[in-house]
Amino acid sequence: MKKIAIIGSINMDIVSSVMQFPEPGETVKGLEFRTCPGGKGANQAVAAKRLGADVVMFGKVGDDIYGKQALQVLENSGVDIRHVETCQGVNTGIAVIHVNKEGENYIVIQEGANKHVDIDYIKKIQPFLDTCGLVLLQLEIPMETVKRAAQYCAEQGIEVILDPAPAAPCDGQLLRCTDFITPNEGELKKIACEDDMEKGARKLLDAGVKNVIKKAGAKGCYFINRDRMDYIAGFKVKAADTTGAGDSFNAGFAVARAKGYEDRKALEYANAVGALAVTKMGAQDSMPTHKEVELFMNDLKRGRGI
Ligand code: RIB
């Protein structure tokens, strides 16, 4: 199996559960409060490791207690954190998250150390990237860094999966280095400046992306490239918390690719990982193991559901 590199954010999530989100200017009482490690990069690293991959995390934390806790959880999960750096005098990335009773969320991130994942850092980690067969990138570190990382990996023949979240304009240089881009509906609209899904996906293909995977939440996902368009149905589950749903999907897809699954099978696997992740609270805490995913898929095949 190919080794997976994740270059991205490491956060501490400050999570508050509420019955209903407040309106602007309104105060509501919360139900529950907790802090738990997050960040799209770190979430994807933990998820990929639980699914059985060999995972190296690249990123930065601040010199505070949150950074120590976030790294401890990554290390306990078995993720290689030897190349994660600690920035002095900087706070670890923070995400303030509100989750309502439907499991929907609002997230505000304060970048902290994630902002310091710069091009010099990418130059430094190049020899270690060379040992990986696949890289997973998101947009919670500076765009210039993502571009440089994608360009280097493409030059070295390392497969590039780009999770374009949070959505931001992606220029042609980045898109040309991307093997798979995995936006949800809102992200695709923003990045392609196009409301129609198929037209939006074609715009990204014209800009140089090789394959577009449009995530559609519980409905599953669409796979679009120059030769074909395919719909892969999702799994129906009761959502407790959708935080990290996209991260679990991306990790599931990356692990399936690293194992050499063909596209459709890889996306079915990713849908199952995403479905299981939303049945539990939290981001990293909710990531399923490979065994759990297999059982879930087999149960469904036997028509029992969960
Ligand atoms: O994708 C979910 C993640 O987004 C959270 O863990 C939070 O840290 C933000 O980065």
PDB file of C-alpha atoms and ligand atoms in Angstrom:
ATOM      1  CA  MET A   1       0.000   0.000   0.000  1.00  0.00           C
ATOM      2  CA  LYS A   2       1.249   3.502  -0.839  1.00  0.00           C
ATOM      3  CA  LYS A   3       2.289   5.689   2.108  1.00  0.00           C
ATOM      4  CA  ILE A   4       0.015   8.740   2.535  1.00  0.00           C
ATOM      5  CA  ALA A   5       1.328  12.254   3.254  1.00  0.00           C
ATOM      6  CA  ILE A   6      -1.035  14.797   4.742  1.00  0.00           C
ATOM      7  CA  ILE A   7       0.052  18.426   4.588  1.00  0.00           C
ATOM      8  CA  GLY A   8      -2.426  20.571   6.434  1.00  0.00           C
ATOM      9  CA  SER A   9      -3.981  22.075   9.494  1.00  0.00           C
ATOM     10  CA  ILE A  10      -3.847  20.937  13.093  1.00  0.00           C
ATOM     11  CA  ASN A  11      -6.473  22.596  15.312  1.00  0.00           C
ATOM     12  CA  MET A  12      -8.106  22.362  18.677  1.00  0.00           C
ATOM     13  CA  ASP A  13     -11.898  22.370  18.278  1.00  0.00           C
ATOM     14  CA  ILE A  14     -13.940  24.281  20.842  1.00  0.00           C
ATOM     15  CA  VAL A  15     -17.346  22.662  20.409  1.00  0.00           C
ATOM     16  CA  SER A  16     -20.658  23.905  21.761  1.00  0.00           C
ATOM     17  CA  SER A  17     -23.861  21.905  21.181  1.00  0.00           C
ATOM     18  CA  VAL A  18     -27.118  23.854  20.931  1.00  0.00           C
ATOM     19  CA  MET A  19     -30.749  22.981  20.221  1.00  0.00           C
ATOM     20  CA  GLN A  20     -30.909  25.651  17.527  1.00  0.00           C
ATOM     21  CA  PHE A  21     -28.355  28.081  16.166  1.00  0.00           C
ATOM     22  CA  PRO A  22     -28.911  31.659  17.428  1.00  0.00           C
ATOM     23  CA  GLU A  23     -30.094  34.360  15.029  1.00  0.00           C
ATOM     24  CA  PRO A  24     -27.699  37.329  14.610  1.00  0.00           C
ATOM     25  CA  GLY A  25     -27.895  39.348  17.847  1.00  0.00           C
ATOM     26  CA  GLU A  26     -29.637  36.537  19.766  1.00  0.00           C
ATOM     27  CA  THR A  27     -28.253  34.713  22.840  1.00  0.00           C
ATOM     28  CA  VAL A  28     -29.137  31.048  23.382  1.00  0.00           C
ATOM     29  CA  LYS A  29     -28.190  28.594  26.099  1.00  0.00           C
ATOM     30  CA  GLY A  30     -25.975  25.722  25.018  1.00  0.00           C
ATOM     31  CA  LEU A  31     -26.417  22.033  25.841  1.00  0.00           C
ATOM     32  CA  GLU A  32     -22.859  20.778  26.110  1.00  0.00           C
ATOM     33  CA  PHE A  33     -19.300  22.064  25.717  1.00  0.00           C
ATOM     34  CA  ARG A  34     -16.038  20.262  24.997  1.00  0.00           C
ATOM     35  CA  THR A  35     -12.628  20.696  23.443  1.00  0.00           C
ATOM     36  CA  CYS A  36     -11.349  18.043  21.066  1.00  0.00           C
ATOM     37  CA  PRO A  37      -8.524  17.865  18.534  1.00  0.00           C
ATOM     38  CA  GLY A  38      -9.435  18.783  14.982  1.00  0.00           C
ATOM     39  CA  GLY A  39      -8.203  20.562  11.879  1.00  0.00           C
ATOM     40  CA  LYS A  40      -8.943  19.158   8.445  1.00  0.00           C
ATOM     41  CA  GLY A  41      -5.374  17.930   7.997  1.00  0.00           C
ATOM     42  CA  ALA A  42      -5.126  16.222  11.385  1.00  0.00           C
ATOM     43  CA  ASN A  43      -8.631  14.766  11.077  1.00  0.00           C
ATOM     44  CA  GLN A  44      -7.744  13.222   7.731  1.00  0.00           C
ATOM     45  CA  ALA A  45      -4.493  11.867   9.151  1.00  0.00           C
ATOM     46  CA  VAL A  46      -6.213  10.149  12.091  1.00  0.00           C
ATOM     47  CA  ALA A  47      -8.974   8.824   9.841  1.00  0.00           C
ATOM     48  CA  ALA A  48      -6.530   7.416   7.271  1.00  0.00           C
ATOM     49  CA  LYS A  49      -4.476   5.771  10.012  1.00  0.00           C
ATOM     50  CA  ARG A  50      -7.571   4.132  11.556  1.00  0.00           C
ATOM     51  CA  LEU A  51      -8.390   2.769   8.117  1.00  0.00           C
ATOM     52  CA  GLY A  52      -5.035   1.009   8.087  1.00  0.00           C
ATOM     53  CA  ALA A  53      -2.766   3.318   6.092  1.00  0.00           C
ATOM     54  CA  ASP A  54       0.816   4.340   6.791  1.00  0.00           C
ATOM     55  CA  VAL A  55       0.384   8.102   7.395  1.00  0.00           C
ATOM     56  CA  VAL A  56       2.836  10.995   7.763  1.00  0.00           C
ATOM     57  CA  MET A  57       1.499  14.344   8.992  1.00  0.00           C
ATOM     58  CA  PHE A  58       3.145  17.600   7.928  1.00  0.00           C
ATOM     59  CA  GLY A  59       2.103  20.868   9.571  1.00  0.00           C
ATOM     60  CA  LYS A  60       2.681  23.187  12.522  1.00  0.00           C
ATOM     61  CA  VAL A  61       1.263  23.768  16.005  1.00  0.00           C
ATOM     62  CA  GLY A  62       1.791  26.614  18.470  1.00  0.00           C
ATOM     63  CA  ASP A  63       3.768  26.379  21.728  1.00  0.00           C
ATOM     64  CA  ASP A  64       0.655  26.060  23.873  1.00  0.00           C
ATOM     65  CA  ILE A  65      -1.238  23.285  25.624  1.00  0.00           C
ATOM     66  CA  TYR A  66      -3.566  22.789  22.642  1.00  0.00           C
ATOM     67  CA  GLY A  67      -0.613  22.053  20.382  1.00  0.00           C
ATOM     68  CA  LYS A  68       0.729  19.463  22.830  1.00  0.00           C
ATOM     69  CA  GLN A  69      -2.691  17.812  23.158  1.00  0.00           C
ATOM     70  CA  ALA A  70      -3.297  17.753  19.407  1.00  0.00           C
ATOM     71  CA  LEU A  71       0.094  16.150  18.770  1.00  0.00           C
ATOM     72  CA  GLN A  72      -0.432  13.611  21.536  1.00  0.00           C
ATOM     73  CA  VAL A  73      -3.665  12.423  19.954  1.00  0.00           C
ATOM     74  CA  LEU A  74      -2.043  12.147  16.525  1.00  0.00           C
ATOM     75  CA  GLU A  75       0.854  10.208  17.990  1.00  0.00           C
ATOM     76  CA  ASN A  76      -1.419   7.909  20.013  1.00  0.00           C
ATOM     77  CA  SER A  77      -3.310   7.181  16.790  1.00  0.00           C
ATOM     78  CA  GLY A  78      -0.074   5.990  15.194  1.00  0.00           C
ATOM     79  CA  VAL A  79       0.376   8.914  12.796  1.00  0.00           C
ATOM     80  CA  ASP A  80       4.042   9.821  12.095  1.00  0.00           C
ATOM     81  CA  ILE A  81       4.386  13.342  13.562  1.00  0.00           C
ATOM     82  CA  ARG A  82       8.200  13.586  13.436  1.00  0.00           C
ATOM     83  CA  HIS A  83       8.079  16.407  10.890  1.00  0.00           C
ATOM     84  CA  VAL A  84       5.380  18.519  12.584  1.00  0.00           C
ATOM     85  CA  GLU A  85       6.996  21.711  13.893  1.00  0.00           C
ATOM     86  CA  THR A  86       6.138  23.827  16.923  1.00  0.00           C
ATOM     87  CA  CYS A  87       6.104  27.610  16.322  1.00  0.00           C
ATOM     88  CA  GLN A  88       7.305  29.675  19.281  1.00  0.00           C
ATOM     89  CA  GLY A  89       5.068  32.514  20.473  1.00  0.00           C
ATOM     90  CA  VAL A  90       2.172  31.465  18.249  1.00  0.00           C
ATOM     91  CA  ASN A  91      -1.131  29.822  19.193  1.00  0.00           C
ATOM     92  CA  THR A  92      -2.245  26.492  17.810  1.00  0.00           C
ATOM     93  CA  GLY A  93      -5.053  26.742  15.237  1.00  0.00           C
ATOM     94  CA  ILE A  94      -8.477  26.972  16.869  1.00  0.00           C
ATOM     95  CA  ALA A  95     -11.906  26.115  15.476  1.00  0.00           C
ATOM     96  CA  VAL A  96     -14.992  27.405  17.254  1.00  0.00           C
ATOM     97  CA  ILE A  97     -17.799  25.033  16.321  1.00  0.00           C
ATOM     98  CA  HIS A  98     -21.538  25.114  17.030  1.00  0.00           C
ATOM     99  CA  VAL A  99     -23.479  21.890  16.449  1.00  0.00           C
ATOM    100  CA  ASN A 100     -27.301  21.829  16.454  1.00  0.00           C
ATOM    101  CA  LYS A 101     -29.630  18.938  17.230  1.00  0.00           C
ATOM    102  CA  GLU A 102     -29.747  17.938  13.542  1.00  0.00           C
ATOM    103  CA  GLY A 103     -25.973  17.462  13.642  1.00  0.00           C
ATOM    104  CA  GLU A 104     -25.353  20.487  11.387  1.00  0.00           C
ATOM    105  CA  ASN A 105     -22.517  22.852  12.248  1.00  0.00           C
ATOM    106  CA  TYR A 106     -21.029  26.314  11.913  1.00  0.00           C
ATOM    107  CA  ILE A 107     -17.256  26.568  12.078  1.00  0.00           C
ATOM    108  CA  VAL A 108     -15.020  29.626  12.531  1.00  0.00           C
ATOM    109  CA  ILE A 109     -11.293  28.998  12.399  1.00  0.00           C
ATOM    110  CA  GLN A 110      -8.469  31.089  13.861  1.00  0.00           C
ATOM    111  CA  GLU A 111      -5.475  29.921  11.845  1.00  0.00           C
ATOM    112  CA  GLY A 112      -2.668  30.365  14.409  1.00  0.00           C
ATOM    113  CA  ALA A 113       0.339  28.169  13.583  1.00  0.00           C
ATOM    114  CA  ASN A 114      -1.334  26.806  10.424  1.00  0.00           C
ATOM    115  CA  LYS A 115      -0.590  30.183   8.831  1.00  0.00           C
ATOM    116  CA  HIS A 116       3.127  29.504   9.310  1.00  0.00           C
ATOM    117  CA  VAL A 117       3.159  26.373   7.145  1.00  0.00           C
ATOM    118  CA  ASP A 118       5.119  28.142   4.434  1.00  0.00           C
ATOM    119  CA  ILE A 119       7.027  27.386   1.245  1.00  0.00           C
ATOM    120  CA  ASP A 120      10.334  27.042   3.152  1.00  0.00           C
ATOM    121  CA  TYR A 121       8.719  24.285   5.210  1.00  0.00           C
ATOM    122  CA  ILE A 122       7.674  22.483   2.017  1.00  0.00           C
ATOM    123  CA  LYS A 123      11.285  22.703   0.757  1.00  0.00           C
ATOM    124  CA  LYS A 124      12.468  21.214   4.047  1.00  0.00           C
ATOM    125  CA  ILE A 125      10.074  18.247   3.943  1.00  0.00           C
ATOM    126  CA  GLN A 126      10.657  17.343   0.278  1.00  0.00           C
ATOM    127  CA  PRO A 127      12.940  14.349   1.026  1.00  0.00           C
ATOM    128  CA  PHE A 128      10.235  12.891   3.280  1.00  0.00           C
ATOM    129  CA  LEU A 129       7.484  13.542   0.749  1.00  0.00           C
ATOM    130  CA  ASP A 130       9.522  11.487  -1.701  1.00  0.00           C
ATOM    131  CA  THR A 131       8.848   8.396   0.430  1.00  0.00           C
ATOM    132  CA  CYS A 132       5.057   8.791  -0.050  1.00  0.00           C
ATOM    133  CA  GLY A 133       2.895   7.693  -2.953  1.00  0.00           C
ATOM    134  CA  LEU A 134      -0.043   9.987  -2.380  1.00  0.00           C
ATOM    135  CA  VAL A 135      -0.600  13.420  -0.808  1.00  0.00           C
ATOM    136  CA  LEU A 136      -3.785  14.813   0.677  1.00  0.00           C
ATOM    137  CA  LEU A 137      -4.092  18.609   0.791  1.00  0.00           C
ATOM    138  CA  GLN A 138      -6.773  20.979   2.107  1.00  0.00           C
ATOM    139  CA  LEU A 139      -7.020  24.789   2.201  1.00  0.00           C
ATOM    140  CA  GLU A 140      -6.489  25.560   5.899  1.00  0.00           C
ATOM    141  CA  ILE A 141      -2.815  26.408   5.313  1.00  0.00           C
ATOM    142  CA  PRO A 142      -1.681  29.264   3.014  1.00  0.00           C
ATOM    143  CA  MET A 143      -2.691  28.853  -0.633  1.00  0.00           C
ATOM    144  CA  GLU A 144       0.878  29.501  -1.868  1.00  0.00           C
ATOM    145  CA  THR A 145       2.064  26.581   0.271  1.00  0.00           C
ATOM    146  CA  VAL A 146      -0.647  24.284  -1.067  1.00  0.00           C
ATOM    147  CA  LYS A 147       0.343  25.269  -4.609  1.00  0.00           C
ATOM    148  CA  ARG A 148       4.040  24.618  -4.006  1.00  0.00           C
ATOM    149  CA  ALA A 149       3.323  21.277  -2.335  1.00  0.00           C
ATOM    150  CA  ALA A 150       1.022  20.145  -5.139  1.00  0.00           C
ATOM    151  CA  GLN A 151       3.530  21.229  -7.783  1.00  0.00           C
ATOM    152  CA  TYR A 152       6.383  19.367  -6.109  1.00  0.00           C
ATOM    153  CA  CYS A 153       4.310  16.212  -5.670  1.00  0.00           C
ATOM    154  CA  ALA A 154       3.068  16.299  -9.270  1.00  0.00           C
ATOM    155  CA  GLU A 155       6.672  16.653 -10.494  1.00  0.00           C
ATOM    156  CA  GLN A 156       7.679  13.621  -8.425  1.00  0.00           C
ATOM    157  CA  GLY A 157       4.746  11.495  -9.595  1.00  0.00           C
ATOM    158  CA  ILE A 158       3.084  11.560  -6.150  1.00  0.00           C
ATOM    159  CA  GLU A 159      -0.700  11.444  -6.593  1.00  0.00           C
ATOM    160  CA  VAL A 160      -2.407  14.675  -5.413  1.00  0.00           C
ATOM    161  CA  ILE A 161      -5.854  14.729  -3.802  1.00  0.00           C
ATOM    162  CA  LEU A 162      -7.104  18.239  -3.044  1.00  0.00           C
ATOM    163  CA  ASP A 163      -9.942  18.792  -0.578  1.00  0.00           C
ATOM    164  CA  PRO A 164     -10.764  22.436  -1.422  1.00  0.00           C
ATOM    165  CA  ALA A 165     -12.058  23.342   2.031  1.00  0.00           C
ATOM    166  CA  PRO A 166     -12.613  25.960   3.208  1.00  0.00           C
ATOM    167  CA  ALA A 167     -13.448  27.074  -0.338  1.00  0.00           C
ATOM    168  CA  ALA A 168     -11.100  29.602  -1.920  1.00  0.00           C
ATOM    169  CA  PRO A 169     -10.254  30.503  -5.520  1.00  0.00           C
ATOM    170  CA  CYS A 170      -7.774  27.926  -6.877  1.00  0.00           C
ATOM    171  CA  ASP A 171      -5.580  29.055  -9.763  1.00  0.00           C
ATOM    172  CA  GLY A 172      -4.651  27.058 -12.845  1.00  0.00           C
ATOM    173  CA  GLN A 173      -1.221  26.116 -11.532  1.00  0.00           C
ATOM    174  CA  LEU A 174      -2.747  24.296  -8.562  1.00  0.00           C
ATOM    175  CA  LEU A 175      -5.540  22.714 -10.584  1.00  0.00           C
ATOM    176  CA  ARG A 176      -3.116  21.369 -13.210  1.00  0.00           C
ATOM    177  CA  CYS A 177      -1.209  19.535 -10.456  1.00  0.00           C
ATOM    178  CA  THR A 178      -4.365  17.974  -8.981  1.00  0.00           C
ATOM    179  CA  ASP A 179      -5.329  14.386  -9.752  1.00  0.00           C
ATOM    180  CA  PHE A 180      -8.558  14.451  -7.731  1.00  0.00           C
ATOM    181  CA  ILE A 181     -10.432  17.477  -6.348  1.00  0.00           C
ATOM    182  CA  THR A 182     -13.213  16.715  -3.853  1.00  0.00           C
ATOM    183  CA  PRO A 183     -15.505  19.750  -3.344  1.00  0.00           C
ATOM    184  CA  ASN A 184     -18.960  19.650  -1.789  1.00  0.00           C
ATOM    185  CA  GLU A 185     -21.748  21.542  -3.514  1.00  0.00           C
ATOM    186  CA  GLY A 186     -20.981  24.947  -1.977  1.00  0.00           C
ATOM    187  CA  GLU A 187     -17.251  24.606  -2.564  1.00  0.00           C
ATOM    188  CA  LEU A 188     -17.731  23.618  -6.204  1.00  0.00           C
ATOM    189  CA  LYS A 189     -19.997  26.629  -6.803  1.00  0.00           C
ATOM    190  CA  LYS A 190     -17.474  28.996  -5.235  1.00  0.00           C
ATOM    191  CA  ILE A 191     -14.363  27.575  -6.884  1.00  0.00           C
ATOM    192  CA  ALA A 192     -15.853  27.176 -10.362  1.00  0.00           C
ATOM    193  CA  CYS A 193     -18.060  30.331 -10.091  1.00  0.00           C
ATOM    194  CA  GLU A 194     -20.867  28.211 -11.518  1.00  0.00           C
ATOM    195  CA  ASP A 195     -24.182  27.052  -9.994  1.00  0.00           C
ATOM    196  CA  ASP A 196     -24.686  24.035 -12.268  1.00  0.00           C
ATOM    197  CA  MET A 197     -22.747  21.033 -10.963  1.00  0.00           C
ATOM    198  CA  GLU A 198     -21.805  19.493 -14.289  1.00  0.00           C
ATOM    199  CA  LYS A 199     -20.786  22.802 -15.843  1.00  0.00           C
ATOM    200  CA  GLY A 200     -18.773  23.636 -12.713  1.00  0.00           C
ATOM    201  CA  ALA A 201     -16.980  20.294 -12.813  1.00  0.00           C
ATOM    202  CA  ARG A 202     -16.234  20.701 -16.548  1.00  0.00           C
ATOM    203  CA  LYS A 203     -14.734  24.140 -15.834  1.00  0.00           C
ATOM    204  CA  LEU A 204     -12.327  22.553 -13.358  1.00  0.00           C
ATOM    205  CA  LEU A 205     -11.451  19.801 -15.842  1.00  0.00           C
ATOM    206  CA  ASP A 206     -10.818  22.447 -18.517  1.00  0.00           C
ATOM    207  CA  ALA A 207      -8.531  24.228 -16.046  1.00  0.00           C
ATOM    208  CA  GLY A 208      -6.434  21.076 -15.728  1.00  0.00           C
ATOM    209  CA  VAL A 209      -7.819  18.946 -12.866  1.00  0.00           C
ATOM    210  CA  LYS A 210      -7.825  15.278 -13.910  1.00  0.00           C
ATOM    211  CA  ASN A 211     -10.874  14.110 -11.933  1.00  0.00           C
ATOM    212  CA  VAL A 212     -13.637  15.874 -10.009  1.00  0.00           C
ATOM    213  CA  ILE A 213     -15.416  14.158  -7.128  1.00  0.00           C
ATOM    214  CA  LYS A 214     -18.397  16.191  -5.991  1.00  0.00           C
ATOM    215  CA  LYS A 215     -19.417  15.196  -2.488  1.00  0.00           C
ATOM    216  CA  ALA A 216     -23.173  15.202  -1.953  1.00  0.00           C
ATOM    217  CA  GLY A 217     -23.422  14.386   1.781  1.00  0.00           C
ATOM    218  CA  ALA A 218     -25.843  11.563   2.605  1.00  0.00           C
ATOM    219  CA  LYS A 219     -26.697  11.238  -1.090  1.00  0.00           C
ATOM    220  CA  GLY A 220     -23.172  10.047  -1.906  1.00  0.00           C
ATOM    221  CA  CYS A 221     -20.973  11.582  -4.590  1.00  0.00           C
ATOM    222  CA  TYR A 222     -20.461  12.200  -8.299  1.00  0.00           C
ATOM    223  CA  PHE A 223     -17.321  11.280 -10.224  1.00  0.00           C
ATOM    224  CA  ILE A 224     -16.613  13.337 -13.332  1.00  0.00           C
ATOM    225  CA  ASN A 225     -13.679  13.303 -15.731  1.00  0.00           C
ATOM    226  CA  ARG A 226     -13.224  13.830 -19.477  1.00  0.00           C
ATOM    227  CA  ASP A 227     -14.430  10.316 -20.292  1.00  0.00           C
ATOM    228  CA  ARG A 228     -17.338   9.706 -17.957  1.00  0.00           C
ATOM    229  CA  MET A 229     -19.696  10.855 -15.248  1.00  0.00           C
ATOM    230  CA  ASP A 230     -20.775   8.438 -12.551  1.00  0.00           C
ATOM    231  CA  TYR A 231     -23.030   8.683  -9.484  1.00  0.00           C
ATOM    232  CA  ILE A 232     -22.146   6.629  -6.411  1.00  0.00           C
ATOM    233  CA  ALA A 233     -25.043   6.399  -3.940  1.00  0.00           C
ATOM    234  CA  GLY A 234     -24.430   7.150  -0.258  1.00  0.00           C
ATOM    235  CA  PHE A 235     -25.587   5.358   2.883  1.00  0.00           C
ATOM    236  CA  LYS A 236     -28.505   6.473   5.013  1.00  0.00           C
ATOM    237  CA  VAL A 237     -27.609   6.908   8.708  1.00  0.00           C
ATOM    238  CA  LYS A 238     -28.836   9.033  11.607  1.00  0.00           C
ATOM    239  CA  ALA A 239     -26.422  11.970  11.881  1.00  0.00           C
ATOM    240  CA  ALA A 240     -25.236  12.983  15.363  1.00  0.00           C
ATOM    241  CA  ASP A 241     -22.564  15.445  14.220  1.00  0.00           C
ATOM    242  CA  THR A 242     -21.455  16.193  10.658  1.00  0.00           C
ATOM    243  CA  THR A 243     -18.164  17.809  11.772  1.00  0.00           C
ATOM    244  CA  GLY A 244     -15.359  16.016   9.935  1.00  0.00           C
ATOM    245  CA  ALA A 245     -17.703  14.299   7.460  1.00  0.00           C
ATOM    246  CA  GLY A 246     -15.737  15.678   4.509  1.00  0.00           C
ATOM    247  CA  ASP A 247     -12.458  14.758   6.204  1.00  0.00           C
ATOM    248  CA  SER A 248     -13.524  11.158   6.737  1.00  0.00           C
ATOM    249  CA  PHE A 249     -14.675  10.904   3.093  1.00  0.00           C
ATOM    250  CA  ASN A 250     -11.340  12.255   1.822  1.00  0.00           C
ATOM    251  CA  ALA A 251      -9.363   9.940   4.084  1.00  0.00           C
ATOM    252  CA  GLY A 252     -11.482   6.981   2.989  1.00  0.00           C
ATOM    253  CA  PHE A 253     -10.911   7.802  -0.667  1.00  0.00           C
ATOM    254  CA  ALA A 254      -7.166   8.338  -0.146  1.00  0.00           C
ATOM    255  CA  VAL A 255      -6.766   5.017   1.677  1.00  0.00           C
ATOM    256  CA  ALA A 256      -8.759   3.187  -0.984  1.00  0.00           C
ATOM    257  CA  ARG A 257      -6.556   4.742  -3.710  1.00  0.00           C
ATOM    258  CA  ALA A 258      -3.431   3.876  -1.721  1.00  0.00           C
ATOM    259  CA  LYS A 259      -4.671   0.275  -1.648  1.00  0.00           C
ATOM    260  CA  GLY A 260      -5.196   0.354  -5.400  1.00  0.00           C
ATOM    261  CA  TYR A 261      -9.026   0.166  -5.454  1.00  0.00           C
ATOM    262  CA  GLU A 262     -10.555   1.265  -8.767  1.00  0.00           C
ATOM    263  CA  ASP A 263     -12.432   4.592  -8.685  1.00  0.00           C
ATOM    264  CA  ARG A 264     -15.982   3.344  -8.117  1.00  0.00           C
ATOM    265  CA  LYS A 265     -15.016   0.923  -5.358  1.00  0.00           C
ATOM    266  CA  ALA A 266     -12.844   3.621  -3.757  1.00  0.00           C
ATOM    267  CA  LEU A 267     -15.773   6.039  -3.723  1.00  0.00           C
ATOM    268  CA  GLU A 268     -18.181   3.472  -2.250  1.00  0.00           C
ATOM    269  CA  TYR A 269     -15.638   2.933   0.494  1.00  0.00           C
ATOM    270  CA  ALA A 270     -15.283   6.721   1.014  1.00  0.00           C
ATOM    271  CA  ASN A 271     -19.085   7.087   1.237  1.00  0.00           C
ATOM    272  CA  ALA A 272     -19.200   4.378   3.915  1.00  0.00           C
ATOM    273  CA  VAL A 273     -16.395   6.004   5.931  1.00  0.00           C
ATOM    274  CA  GLY A 274     -18.211   9.358   5.744  1.00  0.00           C
ATOM    275  CA  ALA A 275     -21.533   7.821   6.768  1.00  0.00           C
ATOM    276  CA  LEU A 276     -20.067   6.103   9.822  1.00  0.00           C
ATOM    277  CA  ALA A 277     -18.199   9.229  10.915  1.00  0.00           C
ATOM    278  CA  VAL A 278     -21.371  11.332  11.183  1.00  0.00           C
ATOM    279  CA  THR A 279     -23.072   8.822  13.508  1.00  0.00           C
ATOM    280  CA  LYS A 280     -20.753   9.891  16.358  1.00  0.00           C
ATOM    281  CA  MET A 281     -19.907  13.241  17.975  1.00  0.00           C
ATOM    282  CA  GLY A 282     -16.596  14.979  17.259  1.00  0.00           C
ATOM    283  CA  ALA A 283     -14.182  14.959  14.361  1.00  0.00           C
ATOM    284  CA  GLN A 284     -11.239  12.667  15.135  1.00  0.00           C
ATOM    285  CA  ASP A 285     -13.195  10.760  17.804  1.00  0.00           C
ATOM    286  CA  SER A 286     -15.790   9.737  15.239  1.00  0.00           C
ATOM    287  CA  MET A 287     -13.456   8.267  12.595  1.00  0.00           C
ATOM    288  CA  PRO A 288     -14.175   4.553  11.978  1.00  0.00           C
ATOM    289  CA  THR A 289     -11.650   1.741  11.670  1.00  0.00           C
ATOM    290  CA  HIS A 290     -11.282  -0.332   8.499  1.00  0.00           C
ATOM    291  CA  LYS A 291     -12.951  -3.259  10.292  1.00  0.00           C
ATOM    292  CA  GLU A 292     -15.982  -1.117  11.191  1.00  0.00           C
ATOM    293  CA  VAL A 293     -16.288   0.060   7.591  1.00  0.00           C
ATOM    294  CA  GLU A 294     -16.099  -3.486   6.282  1.00  0.00           C
ATOM    295  CA  LEU A 295     -18.745  -4.720   8.734  1.00  0.00           C
ATOM    296  CA  PHE A 296     -20.998  -1.780   7.862  1.00  0.00           C
ATOM    297  CA  MET A 297     -20.723  -2.438   4.128  1.00  0.00           C
ATOM    298  CA  ASN A 298     -21.232  -6.183   4.540  1.00  0.00           C
ATOM    299  CA  ASP A 299     -24.269  -5.652   6.801  1.00  0.00           C
ATOM    300  CA  LEU A 300     -25.806  -3.383   4.186  1.00  0.00           C
ATOM    301  CA  LYS A 301     -25.118  -5.904   1.465  1.00  0.00           C
ATOM    302  CA  ARG A 302     -27.007  -8.458   3.542  1.00  0.00           C
ATOM    303  CA  GLY A 303     -29.844  -5.937   3.751  1.00  0.00           C
ATOM    304  CA  ARG A 304     -29.724  -5.432   7.481  1.00  0.00           C
ATOM    305  CA  GLY A 305     -28.549  -1.781   7.729  1.00  0.00           C
ATOM    306  CA  ILE A 306     -27.175  -0.449  11.026  1.00  0.00           C
TER     307      ILE A 306
HETATM  308  O1  RIB B   1     -13.585  19.596   8.846  1.00  0.00           O
HETATM  309  C1  RIB B   1     -13.797  19.762  10.213  1.00  0.00           C
HETATM  310  C2  RIB B   1     -12.696  20.579  10.804  1.00  0.00           C
HETATM  311  O2  RIB B   1     -12.760  21.875  10.259  1.00  0.00           O
HETATM  312  C3  RIB B   1     -12.772  20.769  12.292  1.00  0.00           C
HETATM  313  O3  RIB B   1     -12.136  19.756  13.010  1.00  0.00           O
HETATM  314  C4  RIB B   1     -12.164  22.129  12.482  1.00  0.00           C
HETATM  315  O4  RIB B   1     -10.930  22.117  13.154  1.00  0.00           O
HETATM  316  C5  RIB B   1     -12.049  22.742  11.105  1.00  0.00           C
HETATM  317  O5  RIB B   1     -10.763  22.726  10.664  1.00  0.00           O
END
